[in-house]
PDB file of C-alpha atoms in Angstrom:
ATOM      1  CA  HIS A1224    -115.688  21.422 -51.930  1.00  0.00           C
ATOM      2  CA  VAL A1225    -112.792  19.650 -50.209  1.00  0.00           C
ATOM      3  CA  GLN A1226    -110.488  17.746 -52.515  1.00  0.00           C
ATOM      4  CA  LEU A1227    -108.439  14.783 -51.386  1.00  0.00           C
ATOM      5  CA  VAL A1228    -105.388  13.402 -53.170  1.00  0.00           C
ATOM      6  CA  GLU A1229    -103.972  10.002 -52.329  1.00  0.00           C
ATOM      7  CA  SER A1230    -100.412   8.928 -53.067  1.00  0.00           C
ATOM      8  CA  GLY A1231     -97.864   6.339 -52.049  1.00  0.00           C
ATOM      9  CA  GLY A1232     -99.272   3.261 -53.708  1.00  0.00           C
ATOM     10  CA  GLY A1233     -97.190   0.860 -55.735  1.00  0.00           C
ATOM     11  CA  SER A1234     -96.128  -2.741 -56.171  1.00  0.00           C
ATOM     12  CA  VAL A1235     -94.537  -4.600 -53.299  1.00  0.00           C
ATOM     13  CA  GLN A1236     -93.755  -8.162 -52.388  1.00  0.00           C
ATOM     14  CA  ALA A1237     -95.685  -9.957 -49.679  1.00  0.00           C
ATOM     15  CA  GLY A1238     -94.320  -9.055 -46.274  1.00  0.00           C
ATOM     16  CA  GLY A1239     -93.292  -5.597 -47.394  1.00  0.00           C
ATOM     17  CA  SER A1240     -94.522  -2.165 -46.339  1.00  0.00           C
ATOM     18  CA  LEU A1241     -96.016   0.943 -47.903  1.00  0.00           C
ATOM     19  CA  ARG A1242     -97.128   4.266 -46.523  1.00  0.00           C
ATOM     20  CA  LEU A1243    -100.081   5.919 -48.189  1.00  0.00           C
ATOM     21  CA  SER A1244    -100.700   9.648 -47.920  1.00  0.00           C
ATOM     22  CA  CYS A1245    -103.938  11.589 -48.156  1.00  0.00           C
ATOM     23  CA  LYS A1246    -103.633  15.332 -48.635  1.00  0.00           C
ATOM     24  CA  ALA A1247    -106.565  17.703 -48.322  1.00  0.00           C
ATOM     25  CA  SER A1248    -106.924  20.881 -50.310  1.00  0.00           C
ATOM     26  CA  GLU A1249    -107.603  22.882 -47.166  1.00  0.00           C
ATOM     27  CA  SER A1250    -107.336  22.645 -43.420  1.00  0.00           C
ATOM     28  CA  ILE A1251    -110.126  20.234 -42.575  1.00  0.00           C
ATOM     29  CA  TYR A1252    -108.852  18.046 -39.815  1.00  0.00           C
ATOM     30  CA  SER A1253    -110.315  20.103 -36.992  1.00  0.00           C
ATOM     31  CA  ARG A1254    -113.757  19.544 -38.542  1.00  0.00           C
ATOM     32  CA  PHE A1255    -113.567  16.240 -40.359  1.00  0.00           C
ATOM     33  CA  CYS A1256    -112.735  12.657 -39.602  1.00  0.00           C
ATOM     34  CA  VAL A1257    -110.726  10.899 -42.301  1.00  0.00           C
ATOM     35  CA  GLY A1258    -111.055   7.303 -43.348  1.00  0.00           C
ATOM     36  CA  TRP A1259    -109.140   4.982 -45.611  1.00  0.00           C
ATOM     37  CA  PHE A1260    -111.041   2.544 -47.800  1.00  0.00           C
ATOM     38  CA  ARG A1261    -110.040  -0.060 -50.327  1.00  0.00           C
ATOM     39  CA  GLN A1262    -111.739  -1.637 -53.276  1.00  0.00           C
ATOM     40  CA  GLY A1263    -110.583  -4.826 -54.885  1.00  0.00           C
ATOM     41  CA  PHE A1264    -111.369  -5.551 -58.515  1.00  0.00           C
ATOM     42  CA  GLY A1265    -115.058  -6.261 -58.891  1.00  0.00           C
ATOM     43  CA  GLU A1266    -115.717  -5.747 -55.184  1.00  0.00           C
ATOM     44  CA  GLU A1267    -117.444  -3.144 -53.046  1.00  0.00           C
ATOM     45  CA  PRO A1268    -115.301  -0.646 -51.092  1.00  0.00           C
ATOM     46  CA  ASP A1269    -114.411  -1.661 -47.547  1.00  0.00           C
ATOM     47  CA  GLY A1270    -113.461   0.588 -44.666  1.00  0.00           C
ATOM     48  CA  VAL A1271    -109.897  -0.002 -43.515  1.00  0.00           C
ATOM     49  CA  ALA A1272    -109.075   2.634 -40.901  1.00  0.00           C
ATOM     50  CA  ALA A1273    -110.294   5.993 -39.667  1.00  0.00           C
ATOM     51  CA  ILE A1274    -109.105   8.810 -37.454  1.00  0.00           C
ATOM     52  CA  ASP A1275    -111.389  11.304 -35.804  1.00  0.00           C
ATOM     53  CA  ILE A1276    -110.955  14.968 -34.949  1.00  0.00           C
ATOM     54  CA  ASP A1277    -109.391  14.131 -31.587  1.00  0.00           C
ATOM     55  CA  GLY A1278    -106.967  11.639 -33.072  1.00  0.00           C
ATOM     56  CA  ARG A1279    -108.755   8.495 -31.960  1.00  0.00           C
ATOM     57  CA  THR A1280    -108.305   5.705 -34.457  1.00  0.00           C
ATOM     58  CA  SER A1281    -110.276   2.705 -35.601  1.00  0.00           C
ATOM     59  CA  VAL A1282    -108.840  -0.121 -37.668  1.00  0.00           C
ATOM     60  CA  ALA A1283    -110.730  -2.932 -39.375  1.00  0.00           C
ATOM     61  CA  ASP A1284    -110.141  -6.356 -37.878  1.00  0.00           C
ATOM     62  CA  VAL A1285    -108.808  -7.706 -41.177  1.00  0.00           C
ATOM     63  CA  VAL A1286    -105.801  -5.344 -41.005  1.00  0.00           C
ATOM     64  CA  LYS A1287    -105.504  -4.800 -37.264  1.00  0.00           C
ATOM     65  CA  GLY A1288    -101.934  -5.129 -36.054  1.00  0.00           C
ATOM     66  CA  ARG A1289    -100.576  -4.467 -39.555  1.00  0.00           C
ATOM     67  CA  PHE A1290    -102.047  -1.096 -40.589  1.00  0.00           C
ATOM     68  CA  THR A1291    -101.819   2.174 -38.668  1.00  0.00           C
ATOM     69  CA  ILE A1292    -103.556   5.462 -39.414  1.00  0.00           C
ATOM     70  CA  SER A1293    -102.158   8.797 -38.317  1.00  0.00           C
ATOM     71  CA  LYS A1294    -102.489  12.457 -39.176  1.00  0.00           C
ATOM     72  CA  GLU A1295    -100.317  15.511 -39.417  1.00  0.00           C
ATOM     73  CA  SER A1296    -102.808  18.303 -39.102  1.00  0.00           C
ATOM     74  CA  GLY A1297    -100.411  21.156 -39.778  1.00  0.00           C
ATOM     75  CA  LYS A1298     -99.760  19.696 -43.223  1.00  0.00           C
ATOM     76  CA  ASN A1299    -103.350  18.558 -43.873  1.00  0.00           C
ATOM     77  CA  MET A1300    -102.061  15.004 -44.243  1.00  0.00           C
ATOM     78  CA  VAL A1301    -103.361  11.637 -43.137  1.00  0.00           C
ATOM     79  CA  TYR A1302    -101.231   8.537 -43.505  1.00  0.00           C
ATOM     80  CA  LEU A1303    -101.884   4.826 -43.687  1.00  0.00           C
ATOM     81  CA  GLN A1304     -98.834   2.799 -42.721  1.00  0.00           C
ATOM     82  CA  MET A1305     -99.199  -0.716 -44.059  1.00  0.00           C
ATOM     83  CA  ASN A1306     -96.856  -3.433 -42.842  1.00  0.00           C
ATOM     84  CA  SER A1307     -96.670  -7.182 -43.397  1.00  0.00           C
ATOM     85  CA  LEU A1308     -98.615  -6.795 -46.618  1.00  0.00           C
ATOM     86  CA  LYS A1309    -100.444  -9.775 -48.066  1.00  0.00           C
ATOM     87  CA  SER A1310    -101.689 -10.493 -51.562  1.00  0.00           C
ATOM     88  CA  GLU A1311    -105.251  -9.977 -50.339  1.00  0.00           C
ATOM     89  CA  ASP A1312    -104.368  -6.351 -49.513  1.00  0.00           C
ATOM     90  CA  THR A1313    -104.154  -5.671 -53.251  1.00  0.00           C
ATOM     91  CA  ALA A1314    -106.736  -2.975 -54.011  1.00  0.00           C
ATOM     92  CA  LEU A1315    -107.356   0.622 -54.958  1.00  0.00           C
ATOM     93  CA  TYR A1316    -107.059   2.632 -51.752  1.00  0.00           C
ATOM     94  CA  TYR A1317    -109.102   5.796 -51.198  1.00  0.00           C
ATOM     95  CA  CYS A1318    -109.385   8.365 -48.460  1.00  0.00           C
ATOM     96  CA  ALA A1319    -112.634  10.112 -47.605  1.00  0.00           C
ATOM     97  CA  THR A1320    -114.033  12.480 -44.986  1.00  0.00           C
ATOM     98  CA  ALA A1321    -116.879  12.488 -42.477  1.00  0.00           C
ATOM     99  CA  TYR A1322    -118.040  15.748 -40.913  1.00  0.00           C
ATOM    100  CA  ARG A1323    -117.367  16.043 -37.169  1.00  0.00           C
ATOM    101  CA  SER A1324    -117.888  12.398 -36.262  1.00  0.00           C
ATOM    102  CA  TRP A1325    -118.736   9.009 -37.670  1.00  0.00           C
ATOM    103  CA  THR A1326    -120.613   5.914 -36.576  1.00  0.00           C
ATOM    104  CA  SER A1327    -120.390   3.831 -39.733  1.00  0.00           C
ATOM    105  CA  TRP A1328    -118.302   3.672 -42.893  1.00  0.00           C
ATOM    106  CA  ALA A1329    -121.321   4.988 -44.781  1.00  0.00           C
ATOM    107  CA  ASP A1330    -120.816   8.379 -43.107  1.00  0.00           C
ATOM    108  CA  PHE A1331    -117.751   9.056 -45.265  1.00  0.00           C
ATOM    109  CA  GLY A1332    -117.801  10.887 -48.594  1.00  0.00           C
ATOM    110  CA  SER A1333    -115.802  13.293 -50.756  1.00  0.00           C
ATOM    111  CA  TRP A1334    -113.621  10.495 -52.068  1.00  0.00           C
ATOM    112  CA  GLY A1335    -110.224  11.042 -53.650  1.00  0.00           C
ATOM    113  CA  GLN A1336    -109.144   9.363 -56.883  1.00  0.00           C
ATOM    114  CA  GLY A1337    -107.357   6.535 -55.168  1.00  0.00           C
ATOM    115  CA  THR A1338    -103.910   4.991 -55.259  1.00  0.00           C
ATOM    116  CA  GLN A1339    -103.274   1.419 -56.370  1.00  0.00           C
ATOM    117  CA  VAL A1340    -101.562  -1.072 -54.092  1.00  0.00           C
ATOM    118  CA  THR A1341    -100.443  -4.376 -55.581  1.00  0.00           C
ATOM    119  CA  VAL A1342     -98.936  -7.096 -53.413  1.00  0.00           C
ATOM    120  CA  SER A1343     -97.402 -10.114 -55.080  1.00  0.00           C
TER     121      SER A1343
END
Protein backbone atom coordinates (compact mmCIF):
# COMPACT_ATOMS: atom_id res chain seq x y z
CA HIS A 1 0.00 0.00 0.00
CA VAL A 2 1.54 3.30 -1.12
CA GLN A 3 1.79 5.94 1.56
CA LEU A 4 1.85 9.64 0.81
CA VAL A 5 3.09 12.35 3.16
CA GLU A 6 2.35 16.00 2.54
CA SER A 7 4.36 18.87 3.98
CA GLY A 8 5.02 22.54 3.45
CA GLY A 9 1.78 24.03 4.69
CA GLY A 10 1.62 26.97 7.04
CA SER A 11 0.23 30.44 7.59
CA VAL A 12 0.91 33.16 5.07
CA GLN A 13 -0.42 36.58 4.24
CA ALA A 14 -2.49 37.18 1.14
CA GLY A 15 -0.25 37.60 -1.88
CA GLY A 16 2.39 35.30 -0.47
CA SER A 17 3.66 31.93 -1.66
CA LEU A 18 4.04 28.39 -0.36
CA ARG A 19 5.39 25.21 -1.86
CA LEU A 20 3.75 21.98 -0.80
CA SER A 21 5.52 18.65 -1.09
CA CYS A 22 4.09 15.17 -1.49
CA LYS A 23 6.45 12.28 -0.85
CA ALA A 24 5.62 8.69 -1.71
CA SER A 25 6.85 5.72 0.25
CA GLU A 26 8.09 4.04 -2.92
CA SER A 27 8.85 4.77 -6.53
CA ILE A 28 5.39 5.17 -8.00
CA TYR A 29 5.61 7.96 -10.49
CA SER A 30 6.20 5.74 -13.50
CA ARG A 31 2.88 4.02 -12.73
CA PHE A 32 0.74 6.60 -11.00
CA CYS A 33 -0.59 10.05 -11.67
CA VAL A 34 -0.56 12.36 -8.66
CA GLY A 35 -3.14 14.96 -7.80
CA TRP A 36 -3.43 17.71 -5.25
CA PHE A 37 -6.77 18.34 -3.58
CA ARG A 38 -8.00 20.76 -0.97
CA GLN A 39 -10.81 20.73 1.51
CA GLY A 40 -12.09 23.81 3.24
CA PHE A 41 -13.81 23.56 6.60
CA GLY A 42 -17.20 21.94 6.17
CA GLU A 43 -16.72 21.52 2.42
CA GLU A 44 -16.14 18.64 0.04
CA PRO A 45 -12.61 18.08 -1.35
CA ASP A 46 -11.86 19.78 -4.65
CA GLY A 47 -9.25 18.82 -7.21
CA VAL A 48 -6.59 21.50 -7.60
CA ALA A 49 -3.90 20.13 -9.91
CA ALA A 50 -2.64 16.84 -11.28
CA ILE A 51 0.37 15.49 -13.11
CA ASP A 52 0.37 12.32 -15.13
CA ILE A 53 3.04 9.71 -15.78
CA ASP A 54 4.39 11.64 -18.76
CA GLY A 55 4.54 14.91 -16.87
CA ARG A 56 1.48 16.51 -18.41
CA THR A 57 -0.28 18.77 -15.96
CA SER A 58 -3.82 19.91 -15.34
CA VAL A 59 -4.75 22.81 -13.09
CA ALA A 60 -8.21 23.80 -11.90
CA ASP A 61 -9.50 27.05 -13.33
CA VAL A 62 -9.87 28.58 -9.87
CA VAL A 63 -6.08 28.45 -9.34
CA LYS A 64 -4.83 28.57 -12.91
CA GLY A 65 -2.00 31.05 -13.36
CA ARG A 66 -1.19 30.95 -9.63
CA PHE A 67 -0.54 27.27 -8.84
CA THR A 68 1.93 24.96 -10.58
CA ILE A 69 2.38 21.23 -10.12
CA SER A 70 5.65 19.47 -10.81
CA LYS A 71 7.40 16.24 -9.94
CA GLU A 72 10.87 15.03 -9.16
CA SER A 73 10.63 11.35 -9.91
CA GLY A 74 14.07 10.39 -8.67
CA LYS A 75 13.08 11.59 -5.21
CA ASN A 76 9.47 10.34 -5.36
CA MET A 77 8.31 13.92 -4.82
CA VAL A 78 5.50 15.98 -6.27
CA TYR A 79 5.26 19.69 -5.55
CA LEU A 80 2.52 22.27 -5.61
CA GLN A 81 3.89 25.79 -5.97
CA MET A 82 1.27 28.27 -4.84
CA ASN A 83 1.73 31.95 -5.61
CA SER A 84 -0.45 35.02 -5.13
CA LEU A 85 -2.35 33.24 -2.38
CA LYS A 86 -5.81 34.42 -1.43
CA SER A 87 -7.86 33.91 1.70
CA GLU A 88 -10.12 31.54 -0.23
CA ASP A 89 -7.13 29.22 -0.75
CA THR A 90 -7.25 28.42 2.97
CA ALA A 91 -7.82 24.66 3.24
CA LEU A 92 -6.35 21.30 4.14
CA TYR A 93 -4.33 20.19 1.12
CA TYR A 94 -3.96 16.50 0.24
CA CYS A 95 -2.15 14.55 -2.43
CA ALA A 96 -3.50 11.34 -3.90
CA THR A 97 -2.71 8.88 -6.68
CA ALA A 98 -4.47 7.47 -9.74
CA TYR A 99 -3.16 4.33 -11.42
CA ARG A 100 -1.77 4.87 -14.93
CA SER A 101 -4.17 7.59 -16.02
CA TRP A 102 -7.10 9.68 -14.92
CA THR A 103 -10.20 11.19 -16.47
CA SER A 104 -11.85 12.67 -13.39
CA TRP A 105 -10.89 13.70 -9.87
CA ALA A 106 -12.83 10.68 -8.62
CA ASP A 107 -10.11 8.41 -10.06
CA PHE A 108 -7.71 9.44 -7.29
CA GLY A 109 -7.28 7.59 -3.99
CA SER A 110 -4.69 6.60 -1.40
CA TRP A 111 -4.88 9.99 0.27
CA GLY A 112 -2.18 11.37 2.54
CA GLN A 113 -2.93 13.02 5.88
CA GLY A 114 -2.89 16.52 4.51
CA THR A 115 -1.12 19.77 5.28
CA GLN A 116 -2.94 22.90 6.40
CA VAL A 117 -2.65 26.14 4.46
CA THR A 118 -4.01 29.30 6.06
CA VAL A 119 -4.04 32.59 4.18
CA SER A 120 -4.93 35.75 6.05
